[in-house]
Amino acid sequence: MRSRQISCCFTGHRPGKLPWHYNETDSRCLSLKRRIAGAAEAAYEEGYRHFLCGMALGCDLYFCETVLALREKHSDITVEAAIPCPSQANAWAVDQRERYRRLVDACDFETLVSTKYTPYCMQRRDRYMVDHASLLIAAFDGTPGGTQYTMQYAMSRRVSIVDLPLIMKEL
C-alpha cells in the first residue's frame, strides 16, 4: 500500500472542454503541459513519490505522460493508472486508444475501480484517487463537471490542491 502522504493525484478536462480540443500543438496546450510538468516536479521536490492518474482523454493523459517522463529522471517515482471501468477507452479514436494502452502498460500499478461501466464509475474513480492522495493537481477552467466535482471532493477531504487555471487566450 502506497502512503497517502507521499501520493499525488490529478484532475483536468477532456478535449471537448479544452479550447484547443485535440490539437496538442496549440500554444495554450503546450503551455498547460509545461505547467503540469512544473507542478509534478514541484510535487516531487516536496516529497511526493506516488502519482495517481485517472487515464481520461485530454489532461489526464498529459499528466500521465509528464509523470512517466519524470520517472525517467527519478527512479523512486511510481505511477498508478486508476481506471474507472474496463471499457473506458473502447469508444475512443484508434490513436487515442493506442496512446491509452501504451501509458497504462508503462504505469507501475493499474487499479480497476469498477468491474463494469456504471453512471457513477468515473466519480468513484475520482474519489478513489483523492482518498489515496494528500495532493491534487488540477487543470480547471471554472466550469461544472467532473473536474469541479473532484476538486470539491478534495476540499471536503482536506487534500491540498495546486490549481493550474486553463489559459483561454492564444499566447
CSV table of N, CA and C in Angstrom, one decimal:
chain,number,residue,atom,x,y,z
A,1,MET,N,0.8,-1.2,0.0
A,1,MET,CA,0.0,0.0,0.0
A,1,MET,C,0.9,1.2,0.0
A,2,ARG,N,0.6,2.1,-0.9
A,2,ARG,CA,1.4,3.4,-1.0
A,2,ARG,C,0.8,4.4,0.0
A,3,SER,N,1.7,5.1,0.6
A,3,SER,CA,1.3,6.1,1.6
A,3,SER,C,0.6,7.3,1.0
A,4,ARG,N,-0.5,7.6,1.6
A,4,ARG,CA,-1.3,8.8,1.2
A,4,ARG,C,-0.4,10.1,1.3
A,5,GLN,N,0.4,10.2,2.3
A,5,GLN,CA,1.2,11.4,2.5
A,5,GLN,C,2.2,11.7,1.3
A,6,ILE,N,2.6,10.6,0.6
A,6,ILE,CA,3.6,10.9,-0.5
A,6,ILE,C,2.9,10.7,-1.8
A,7,SER,N,1.6,10.7,-1.9
A,7,SER,CA,0.8,10.4,-3.1
A,7,SER,C,0.1,11.7,-3.6
A,8,CYS,N,0.2,11.8,-4.9
A,8,CYS,CA,-0.4,13.0,-5.6
A,8,CYS,C,-1.3,12.5,-6.7
A,9,CYS,N,-2.5,13.1,-6.9
A,9,CYS,CA,-3.3,12.7,-8.0
A,9,CYS,C,-3.6,13.9,-8.8
A,10,PHE,N,-4.3,13.7,-9.9
A,10,PHE,CA,-4.6,14.8,-10.9
A,10,PHE,C,-6.0,14.7,-11.4
A,11,THR,N,-6.5,15.9,-11.7
A,11,THR,CA,-7.8,16.1,-12.4
A,11,THR,C,-7.7,17.2,-13.4
A,12,GLY,N,-8.4,17.0,-14.5
A,12,GLY,CA,-8.4,18.0,-15.6
A,12,GLY,C,-9.4,17.7,-16.6
A,13,HIS,N,-9.6,18.6,-17.5
A,13,HIS,CA,-10.7,18.5,-18.5
A,13,HIS,C,-10.3,17.6,-19.7
A,14,ARG,N,-11.4,17.1,-20.3
A,14,ARG,CA,-11.2,16.3,-21.5
A,14,ARG,C,-11.2,17.2,-22.7
A,15,PRO,N,-10.8,16.7,-23.9
A,15,PRO,CA,-10.6,17.6,-25.1
A,15,PRO,C,-11.9,18.4,-25.4
A,16,GLY,N,-13.0,17.9,-25.2
A,16,GLY,CA,-14.2,18.6,-25.6
A,16,GLY,C,-14.4,20.0,-24.8
A,17,LYS,N,-13.8,20.0,-23.6
A,17,LYS,CA,-13.9,21.3,-22.8
A,17,LYS,C,-12.7,22.2,-23.0
A,18,LEU,N,-11.7,21.6,-23.7
A,18,LEU,CA,-10.4,22.4,-23.9
A,18,LEU,C,-10.6,23.3,-25.1
A,19,PRO,N,-10.1,24.5,-25.1
A,19,PRO,CA,-10.3,25.4,-26.3
A,19,PRO,C,-9.6,24.9,-27.5
A,20,TRP,N,-8.6,24.1,-27.3
A,20,TRP,CA,-7.8,23.5,-28.5
A,20,TRP,C,-8.2,22.1,-28.8
A,21,HIS,N,-9.2,21.6,-28.1
A,21,HIS,CA,-9.7,20.2,-28.4
A,21,HIS,C,-8.6,19.2,-28.4
A,22,TYR,N,-8.4,18.6,-29.6
A,22,TYR,CA,-7.3,17.6,-29.7
A,22,TYR,C,-6.0,18.1,-30.3
A,23,ASN,N,-5.9,19.4,-30.6
A,23,ASN,CA,-4.7,20.0,-31.2
A,23,ASN,C,-3.7,20.3,-30.1
A,24,GLU,N,-2.9,19.3,-29.9
A,24,GLU,CA,-1.9,19.4,-28.8
A,24,GLU,C,-0.7,20.2,-29.2
A,25,THR,N,-0.6,20.7,-30.4
A,25,THR,CA,0.4,21.7,-30.8
A,25,THR,C,0.0,23.1,-30.6
A,26,ASP,N,-1.2,23.4,-30.2
A,26,ASP,CA,-1.7,24.7,-29.8
A,26,ASP,C,-0.9,25.3,-28.7
A,27,SER,N,-0.5,26.5,-28.8
A,27,SER,CA,0.4,27.1,-27.8
A,27,SER,C,-0.2,27.0,-26.4
A,28,ARG,N,-1.6,27.1,-26.2
A,28,ARG,CA,-2.2,27.0,-24.9
A,28,ARG,C,-2.0,25.6,-24.3
A,29,CYS,N,-2.1,24.6,-25.2
A,29,CYS,CA,-1.9,23.2,-24.7
A,29,CYS,C,-0.5,23.0,-24.3
A,30,LEU,N,0.5,23.5,-25.1
A,30,LEU,CA,1.9,23.4,-24.8
A,30,LEU,C,2.2,24.1,-23.5
A,31,SER,N,1.6,25.3,-23.3
A,31,SER,CA,1.8,26.0,-22.0
A,31,SER,C,1.2,25.2,-20.8
A,32,LEU,N,0.0,24.6,-21.0
A,32,LEU,CA,-0.5,23.8,-19.9
A,32,LEU,C,0.4,22.6,-19.6
A,33,LYS,N,0.9,21.9,-20.6
A,33,LYS,CA,1.8,20.8,-20.4
A,33,LYS,C,3.0,21.2,-19.7
A,34,ARG,N,3.6,22.4,-20.0
A,34,ARG,CA,4.7,22.9,-19.2
A,34,ARG,C,4.4,23.1,-17.8
A,35,ARG,N,3.2,23.7,-17.5
A,35,ARG,CA,2.8,24.0,-16.1
A,35,ARG,C,2.5,22.7,-15.4
A,36,ILE,N,1.9,21.6,-16.1
A,36,ILE,CA,1.8,20.3,-15.4
A,36,ILE,C,3.1,19.8,-15.1
A,37,ALA,N,4.1,19.9,-16.0
A,37,ALA,CA,5.4,19.3,-15.7
A,37,ALA,C,6.0,20.1,-14.5
A,38,GLY,N,5.9,21.4,-14.4
A,38,GLY,CA,6.4,22.2,-13.3
A,38,GLY,C,5.7,21.8,-12.0
A,39,ALA,N,4.4,21.6,-12.0
A,39,ALA,CA,3.7,21.2,-10.8
A,39,ALA,C,4.1,19.8,-10.4
A,40,ALA,N,4.3,18.9,-11.3
A,40,ALA,CA,4.7,17.5,-11.0
A,40,ALA,C,6.1,17.5,-10.4
A,41,GLU,N,7.0,18.3,-11.0
A,41,GLU,CA,8.4,18.4,-10.5
A,41,GLU,C,8.4,19.0,-9.1
A,42,ALA,N,7.6,20.0,-8.9
A,42,ALA,CA,7.5,20.7,-7.5
A,42,ALA,C,6.9,19.7,-6.5
A,43,ALA,N,5.9,18.9,-6.9
A,43,ALA,CA,5.4,17.8,-6.0
A,43,ALA,C,6.5,16.8,-5.6
A,44,TYR,N,7.3,16.5,-6.6
A,44,TYR,CA,8.4,15.6,-6.3
A,44,TYR,C,9.4,16.2,-5.3
A,45,GLU,N,9.7,17.5,-5.6
A,45,GLU,CA,10.7,18.2,-4.7
A,45,GLU,C,10.1,18.3,-3.3
A,46,GLU,N,8.8,18.3,-3.1
A,46,GLU,CA,8.1,18.3,-1.8
A,46,GLU,C,8.0,17.0,-1.2
A,47,GLY,N,8.4,15.9,-1.9
A,47,GLY,CA,8.4,14.6,-1.3
A,47,GLY,C,7.4,13.6,-1.8
A,48,TYR,N,6.6,14.0,-2.8
A,48,TYR,CA,5.7,13.1,-3.4
A,48,TYR,C,6.4,12.1,-4.3
A,49,ARG,N,6.1,10.9,-4.2
A,49,ARG,CA,6.7,9.8,-4.9
A,49,ARG,C,5.8,8.9,-5.7
A,50,HIS,N,4.5,9.0,-5.3
A,50,HIS,CA,3.5,8.1,-6.0
A,50,HIS,C,2.5,9.0,-6.6
A,51,PHE,N,2.2,8.8,-7.9
A,51,PHE,CA,1.3,9.7,-8.7
A,51,PHE,C,0.2,8.8,-9.3
A,52,LEU,N,-1.1,9.3,-9.0
A,52,LEU,CA,-2.3,8.6,-9.5
A,52,LEU,C,-2.9,9.4,-10.6
A,53,CYS,N,-3.3,8.6,-11.7
A,53,CYS,CA,-3.9,9.3,-12.8
A,53,CYS,C,-5.1,8.5,-13.3
A,54,GLY,N,-6.2,9.3,-13.5
A,54,GLY,CA,-7.5,8.7,-13.9
A,54,GLY,C,-7.6,8.2,-15.4
A,55,MET,N,-6.6,8.5,-16.2
A,55,MET,CA,-6.4,8.0,-17.5
A,55,MET,C,-7.5,8.4,-18.5
A,56,ALA,N,-8.2,9.5,-18.3
A,56,ALA,CA,-9.2,10.0,-19.2
A,56,ALA,C,-8.5,10.8,-20.3
A,57,LEU,N,-9.2,10.9,-21.4
A,57,LEU,CA,-8.7,11.7,-22.6
A,57,LEU,C,-8.3,13.1,-22.1
A,58,GLY,N,-7.4,13.7,-22.8
A,58,GLY,CA,-7.0,15.1,-22.5
A,58,GLY,C,-6.0,15.3,-21.4
A,59,CYS,N,-6.4,16.1,-20.4
A,59,CYS,CA,-5.4,16.5,-19.4
A,59,CYS,C,-4.9,15.3,-18.6
A,60,ASP,N,-5.7,14.3,-18.3
A,60,ASP,CA,-5.2,13.1,-17.6
A,60,ASP,C,-4.1,12.5,-18.3
A,61,LEU,N,-4.2,12.3,-19.6
A,61,LEU,CA,-3.1,11.7,-20.4
A,61,LEU,C,-1.9,12.6,-20.4
A,62,TYR,N,-2.1,13.9,-20.5
A,62,TYR,CA,-0.9,14.8,-20.4
A,62,TYR,C,-0.2,14.6,-19.1
A,63,PHE,N,-0.9,14.5,-18.0
A,63,PHE,CA,-0.3,14.3,-16.7
A,63,PHE,C,0.4,13.0,-16.7
A,64,CYS,N,-0.2,11.9,-17.1
A,64,CYS,CA,0.4,10.6,-17.1
A,64,CYS,C,1.7,10.6,-17.9
A,65,GLU,N,1.7,11.2,-19.1
A,65,GLU,CA,3.0,11.3,-19.9
A,65,GLU,C,4.0,12.1,-19.2
A,66,THR,N,3.6,13.2,-18.5
A,66,THR,CA,4.6,14.0,-17.8
A,66,THR,C,5.2,13.3,-16.6
A,67,VAL,N,4.4,12.6,-15.9
A,67,VAL,CA,5.0,11.9,-14.7
A,67,VAL,C,5.8,10.7,-15.1
A,68,LEU,N,5.4,10.0,-16.2
A,68,LEU,CA,6.3,8.9,-16.7
A,68,LEU,C,7.6,9.4,-17.2
A,69,ALA,N,7.6,10.6,-17.8
A,69,ALA,CA,8.9,11.3,-18.2
A,69,ALA,C,9.7,11.6,-16.9
A,70,LEU,N,9.0,12.1,-15.9
A,70,LEU,CA,9.7,12.5,-14.6
A,70,LEU,C,10.3,11.3,-14.0
A,71,ARG,N,9.6,10.1,-14.1
A,71,ARG,CA,10.1,8.9,-13.6
A,71,ARG,C,11.5,8.5,-14.2
A,72,GLU,N,11.7,8.9,-15.5
A,72,GLU,CA,12.9,8.6,-16.1
A,72,GLU,C,14.1,9.3,-15.4
A,73,LYS,N,13.8,10.5,-14.8
A,73,LYS,CA,14.8,11.2,-14.1
A,73,LYS,C,14.9,10.8,-12.6
A,74,HIS,N,13.8,10.3,-12.1
A,74,HIS,CA,13.8,10.0,-10.6
A,74,HIS,C,13.2,8.5,-10.5
A,75,SER,N,14.0,7.6,-10.4
A,75,SER,CA,13.6,6.2,-10.4
A,75,SER,C,12.7,5.8,-9.2
A,76,ASP,N,12.7,6.7,-8.2
A,76,ASP,CA,11.8,6.3,-7.0
A,76,ASP,C,10.4,6.7,-7.2
A,77,ILE,N,10.0,7.2,-8.3
A,77,ILE,CA,8.6,7.6,-8.6
A,77,ILE,C,7.9,6.3,-9.1
A,78,THR,N,6.6,6.2,-8.6
A,78,THR,CA,5.7,5.2,-9.1
A,78,THR,C,4.5,5.9,-9.6
A,79,VAL,N,3.9,5.3,-10.7
A,79,VAL,CA,2.7,5.8,-11.3
A,79,VAL,C,1.6,4.8,-11.3
A,80,GLU,N,0.4,5.2,-10.9
A,80,GLU,CA,-0.7,4.3,-10.8
A,80,GLU,C,-1.8,4.8,-11.8
A,81,ALA,N,-2.3,3.9,-12.7
A,81,ALA,CA,-3.4,4.2,-13.5
A,81,ALA,C,-4.7,3.8,-12.8
A,82,ALA,N,-5.5,4.7,-12.4
A,82,ALA,CA,-6.8,4.5,-11.7
A,82,ALA,C,-7.8,4.4,-12.8
A,83,ILE,N,-8.3,3.3,-13.2
A,83,ILE,CA,-9.2,3.1,-14.3
A,83,ILE,C,-10.6,2.9,-13.8
A,84,PRO,N,-11.5,3.7,-14.3
A,84,PRO,CA,-12.9,3.6,-13.8
A,84,PRO,C,-13.6,2.4,-14.1
A,85,CYS,N,-13.4,1.8,-15.3
A,85,CYS,CA,-14.0,0.6,-15.8
A,85,CYS,C,-13.3,0.0,-16.9
A,86,PRO,N,-13.4,-1.3,-17.2
A,86,PRO,CA,-12.6,-1.9,-18.3
A,86,PRO,C,-12.9,-1.3,-19.7
A,87,SER,N,-14.1,-0.7,-19.9
A,87,SER,CA,-14.4,-0.2,-21.2
A,87,SER,C,-14.1,1.3,-21.4
A,88,GLN,N,-13.3,1.9,-20.5
A,88,GLN,CA,-13.1,3.3,-20.5
A,88,GLN,C,-12.7,3.8,-21.9
A,89,ALA,N,-11.8,3.2,-22.6
A,89,ALA,CA,-11.2,3.7,-23.8
A,89,ALA,C,-11.9,3.1,-25.1
A,90,ASN,N,-12.9,2.2,-24.9
A,90,ASN,CA,-13.4,1.5,-26.1
A,90,ASN,C,-13.9,2.3,-27.2
A,91,ALA,N,-14.6,3.5,-26.9
A,91,ALA,CA,-15.2,4.3,-27.9
A,91,ALA,C,-14.2,5.4,-28.5
A,92,TRP,N,-13.0,5.4,-28.0
A,92,TRP,CA,-12.0,6.5,-28.4
A,92,TRP,C,-11.5,6.2,-29.8
A,93,ALA,N,-11.0,7.2,-30.4
A,93,ALA,CA,-10.3,7.1,-31.7
A,93,ALA,C,-9.1,6.1,-31.5
A,94,VAL,N,-8.8,5.4,-32.6
A,94,VAL,CA,-7.8,4.4,-32.5
A,94,VAL,C,-6.5,4.9,-32.0
A,95,ASP,N,-6.0,6.1,-32.4
A,95,ASP,CA,-4.7,6.6,-31.9
A,95,ASP,C,-4.8,6.9,-30.4
A,96,GLN,N,-5.9,7.4,-29.9
A,96,GLN,CA,-6.1,7.6,-28.5
A,96,GLN,C,-6.1,6.4,-27.7
A,97,ARG,N,-6.8,5.3,-28.2
A,97,ARG,CA,-6.8,4.0,-27.6
A,97,ARG,C,-5.4,3.4,-27.5
A,98,GLU,N,-4.6,3.6,-28.5
A,98,GLU,CA,-3.2,3.1,-28.5
A,98,GLU,C,-2.4,3.9,-27.5
A,99,ARG,N,-2.6,5.2,-27.5
A,99,ARG,CA,-1.9,6.0,-26.5
A,99,ARG,C,-2.2,5.6,-25.1
A,100,TYR,N,-3.5,5.4,-24.8
A,100,TYR,CA,-4.0,4.9,-23.5
A,100,TYR,C,-3.4,3.6,-23.1
A,101,ARG,N,-3.4,2.7,-24.0
A,101,ARG,CA,-2.9,1.3,-23.7
A,101,ARG,C,-1.4,1.4,-23.4
A,102,ARG,N,-0.6,2.2,-24.2
A,102,ARG,CA,0.8,2.3,-24.0
A,102,ARG,C,1.1,2.9,-22.7
A,103,LEU,N,0.3,4.0,-22.3
A,103,LEU,CA,0.5,4.6,-21.0
A,103,LEU,C,0.1,3.7,-19.8
A,104,VAL,N,-1.0,3.0,-19.9
A,104,VAL,CA,-1.4,2.1,-18.9
A,104,VAL,C,-0.3,1.0,-18.7
A,105,ASP,N,0.2,0.5,-19.8
A,105,ASP,CA,1.3,-0.5,-19.7
A,105,ASP,C,2.6,0.0,-19.1
A,106,ALA,N,2.8,1.3,-19.2
A,106,ALA,CA,4.0,1.9,-18.7
A,106,ALA,C,3.9,2.2,-17.2
A,107,CYS,N,2.7,2.2,-16.7
A,107,CYS,CA,2.5,2.5,-15.2
A,107,CYS,C,2.9,1.4,-14.4
A,108,ASP,N,3.3,1.7,-13.1
A,108,ASP,CA,3.7,0.7,-12.2
A,108,ASP,C,2.6,-0.1,-11.6
A,109,PHE,N,1.4,0.5,-11.5
A,109,PHE,CA,0.3,-0.1,-10.9
A,109,PHE,C,-1.0,0.2,-11.8
A,110,GLU,N,-1.9,-0.7,-11.8
A,110,GLU,CA,-3.2,-0.5,-12.5
A,110,GLU,C,-4.3,-0.9,-11.6
A,111,THR,N,-5.1,0.1,-11.2
A,111,THR,CA,-6.2,-0.2,-10.3
A,111,THR,C,-7.5,0.0,-11.1
A,112,LEU,N,-8.3,-1.1,-11.2
A,112,LEU,CA,-9.6,-1.1,-11.8
A,112,LEU,C,-10.6,-0.8,-10.7
A,113,VAL,N,-11.2,0.4,-10.7
A,113,VAL,CA,-12.1,0.8,-9.7
A,113,VAL,C,-13.5,0.2,-9.7
A,114,SER,N,-14.0,-0.1,-10.9
A,114,SER,CA,-15.3,-0.7,-11.1
A,114,SER,C,-15.2,-1.8,-12.2
A,115,THR,N,-15.8,-2.9,-11.9
A,115,THR,CA,-15.6,-4.1,-12.9
A,115,THR,C,-16.4,-3.9,-14.1
A,116,LYS,N,-17.4,-2.9,-14.1
A,116,LYS,CA,-18.2,-2.6,-15.4
A,116,LYS,C,-18.5,-1.2,-15.3
A,117,TYR,N,-18.9,-0.7,-16.5
A,117,TYR,CA,-19.4,0.7,-16.6
A,117,TYR,C,-20.7,0.9,-15.8
A,118,THR,N,-20.7,2.0,-15.0
A,118,THR,CA,-21.9,2.4,-14.3
A,118,THR,C,-22.0,4.0,-14.5
A,119,PRO,N,-23.1,4.6,-14.3
A,119,PRO,CA,-23.2,6.0,-14.4
A,119,PRO,C,-22.3,6.7,-13.4
A,120,TYR,N,-21.8,6.0,-12.4
A,120,TYR,CA,-21.1,6.7,-11.3
A,120,TYR,C,-19.6,6.2,-11.2
A,121,CYS,N,-19.2,5.4,-12.2
A,121,CYS,CA,-17.8,4.8,-12.1
A,121,CYS,C,-16.7,5.9,-12.2
A,122,MET,N,-17.0,6.9,-13.0
A,122,MET,CA,-16.0,8.0,-13.1
A,122,MET,C,-15.8,8.7,-11.8
A,123,GLN,N,-16.9,9.1,-11.1
A,123,GLN,CA,-16.9,9.7,-9.8
A,123,GLN,C,-16.2,8.8,-8.8
A,124,ARG,N,-16.5,7.5,-8.9
A,124,ARG,CA,-15.9,6.5,-8.0
A,124,ARG,C,-14.4,6.5,-8.1
A,125,ARG,N,-13.9,6.6,-9.4
A,125,ARG,CA,-12.5,6.6,-9.7
A,125,ARG,C,-11.9,7.9,-9.1
A,126,ASP,N,-12.6,9.1,-9.3
A,126,ASP,CA,-12.1,10.3,-8.8
A,126,ASP,C,-12.0,10.3,-7.2
A,127,ARG,N,-13.0,9.7,-6.6
A,127,ARG,CA,-12.9,9.6,-5.1
A,127,ARG,C,-11.8,8.7,-4.7
A,128,TYR,N,-11.6,7.6,-5.4
A,128,TYR,CA,-10.5,6.7,-5.1
A,128,TYR,C,-9.2,7.4,-5.1
A,129,MET,N,-9.0,8.2,-6.2
A,129,MET,CA,-7.7,8.9,-6.3
A,129,MET,C,-7.5,9.9,-5.1
A,130,VAL,N,-8.5,10.7,-4.8
A,130,VAL,CA,-8.5,11.7,-3.8
A,130,VAL,C,-8.3,11.0,-2.4
A,131,ASP,N,-9.0,9.9,-2.2
A,131,ASP,CA,-8.9,9.2,-0.9
A,131,ASP,C,-7.5,8.6,-0.7
A,132,HIS,N,-6.7,8.4,-1.8
A,132,HIS,CA,-5.4,7.8,-1.7
A,132,HIS,C,-4.3,8.8,-1.9
A,133,ALA,N,-4.6,10.1,-1.8
A,133,ALA,CA,-3.5,11.1,-2.0
A,133,ALA,C,-3.7,12.3,-1.0
A,134,SER,N,-2.6,13.0,-0.8
A,134,SER,CA,-2.7,14.2,0.0
A,134,SER,C,-2.5,15.5,-0.8
A,135,LEU,N,-2.3,15.3,-2.1
A,135,LEU,CA,-2.1,16.5,-3.0
A,135,LEU,C,-2.9,16.2,-4.3
A,136,LEU,N,-3.7,17.2,-4.8
A,136,LEU,CA,-4.4,17.1,-6.1
A,136,LEU,C,-3.9,18.3,-6.9
A,137,ILE,N,-3.4,17.9,-8.1
A,137,ILE,CA,-3.0,18.9,-9.1
A,137,ILE,C,-4.2,19.0,-10.1
A,138,ALA,N,-4.7,20.2,-10.3
A,138,ALA,CA,-6.0,20.3,-11.1
A,138,ALA,C,-5.7,21.4,-12.3
A,139,ALA,N,-6.1,21.0,-13.5
A,139,ALA,CA,-6.2,21.9,-14.6
A,139,ALA,C,-7.7,22.2,-14.8
A,140,PHE,N,-8.1,23.4,-14.4
A,140,PHE,CA,-9.5,23.7,-14.2
A,140,PHE,C,-9.9,25.0,-14.8
A,141,ASP,N,-11.0,25.0,-15.5
A,141,ASP,CA,-11.5,26.3,-16.2
A,141,ASP,C,-12.6,27.0,-15.5
A,142,GLY,N,-13.1,26.4,-14.4
A,142,GLY,CA,-14.2,27.0,-13.6
A,142,GLY,C,-15.5,26.5,-13.9
A,143,THR,N,-15.7,25.6,-14.9
A,143,THR,CA,-17.0,25.2,-15.3
A,143,THR,C,-17.4,23.9,-14.6
A,144,PRO,N,-18.7,23.7,-14.4
A,144,PRO,CA,-19.2,22.5,-13.7
A,144,PRO,C,-18.8,21.2,-14.5
A,145,GLY,N,-18.6,20.1,-13.8
A,145,GLY,CA,-18.3,18.9,-14.4
A,145,GLY,C,-17.5,18.0,-13.4
A,146,GLY,N,-16.8,17.0,-14.0
A,146,GLY,CA,-16.0,16.1,-13.2
A,146,GLY,C,-14.8,16.7,-12.5
A,147,THR,N,-14.2,17.6,-13.2
A,147,THR,CA,-13.0,18.3,-12.6
A,147,THR,C,-13.5,19.1,-11.4
A,148,GLN,N,-14.5,19.8,-11.5
A,148,GLN,CA,-15.0,20.6,-10.4
A,148,GLN,C,-15.5,19.7,-9.2
A,149,TYR,N,-16.1,18.6,-9.6
A,149,TYR,CA,-16.6,17.6,-8.6
A,149,TYR,C,-15.3,17.1,-7.8
A,150,THR,N,-14.3,16.7,-8.5
A,150,THR,CA,-13.1,16.2,-7.9
A,150,THR,C,-12.4,17.2,-7.0
A,151,MET,N,-12.4,18.4,-7.4
A,151,MET,CA,-11.8,19.5,-6.6
A,151,MET,C,-12.6,19.7,-5.3
A,152,GLN,N,-13.9,19.7,-5.5
A,152,GLN,CA,-14.8,19.9,-4.3
A,152,GLN,C,-14.6,18.7,-3.3
A,153,TYR,N,-14.6,17.5,-3.9
A,153,TYR,CA,-14.4,16.4,-3.0
A,153,TYR,C,-13.0,16.4,-2.3
A,154,ALA,N,-12.0,16.9,-3.0
A,154,ALA,CA,-10.7,17.0,-2.4
A,154,ALA,C,-10.7,18.0,-1.3
A,155,MET,N,-11.4,19.1,-1.5
A,155,MET,CA,-11.5,20.2,-0.4
A,155,MET,C,-12.3,19.6,0.8
A,156,SER,N,-13.3,18.8,0.6
A,156,SER,CA,-14.0,18.2,1.7
A,156,SER,C,-13.2,17.2,2.5
A,157,ARG,N,-12.2,16.6,1.8
A,157,ARG,CA,-11.3,15.6,2.4
A,157,ARG,C,-10.0,16.3,2.9
A,158,ARG,N,-9.9,17.6,2.8
A,158,ARG,CA,-8.8,18.4,3.2
A,158,ARG,C,-7.5,18.0,2.5
A,159,VAL,N,-7.6,17.7,1.2
A,159,VAL,CA,-6.5,17.4,0.4
A,159,VAL,C,-6.0,18.7,-0.2
A,160,SER,N,-4.7,19.0,-0.2
A,160,SER,CA,-4.1,20.2,-0.8
A,160,SER,C,-4.3,20.2,-2.3
A,161,ILE,N,-4.6,21.4,-2.8
A,161,ILE,CA,-4.8,21.5,-4.3
A,161,ILE,C,-3.9,22.5,-4.9
A,162,VAL,N,-3.2,22.1,-6.0
A,162,VAL,CA,-2.5,23.0,-6.8
A,162,VAL,C,-3.3,23.2,-8.1
A,163,ASP,N,-3.8,24.5,-8.2
A,163,ASP,CA,-4.7,24.8,-9.3
A,163,ASP,C,-3.9,25.4,-10.5
A,164,LEU,N,-4.1,24.8,-11.7
A,164,LEU,CA,-3.4,25.2,-12.9
A,164,LEU,C,-4.5,25.8,-13.8
A,165,PRO,N,-5.0,27.0,-13.6
A,165,PRO,CA,-6.1,27.5,-14.4
A,165,PRO,C,-5.7,27.4,-15.9
A,166,LEU,N,-6.8,27.1,-16.7
A,166,LEU,CA,-6.6,27.0,-18.1
A,166,LEU,C,-6.5,28.3,-18.7
A,167,ILE,N,-5.6,28.5,-19.6
A,167,ILE,CA,-5.4,29.8,-20.3
A,167,ILE,C,-6.2,29.7,-21.6
A,168,MET,N,-7.2,30.6,-21.7
A,168,MET,CA,-8.1,30.5,-22.9
A,168,MET,C,-7.7,31.3,-24.1
A,169,LYS,N,-6.9,32.4,-23.8
A,169,LYS,CA,-6.5,33.2,-25.0
A,169,LYS,C,-5.2,32.6,-25.6
A,170,GLU,N,-5.0,32.8,-26.9
A,170,GLU,CA,-3.8,32.4,-27.6
A,170,GLU,C,-2.7,33.2,-27.0
A,171,LEU,N,-1.6,32.5,-26.8
A,171,LEU,CA,-0.4,33.2,-26.3
A,171,LEU,C,0.4,33.9,-27.4
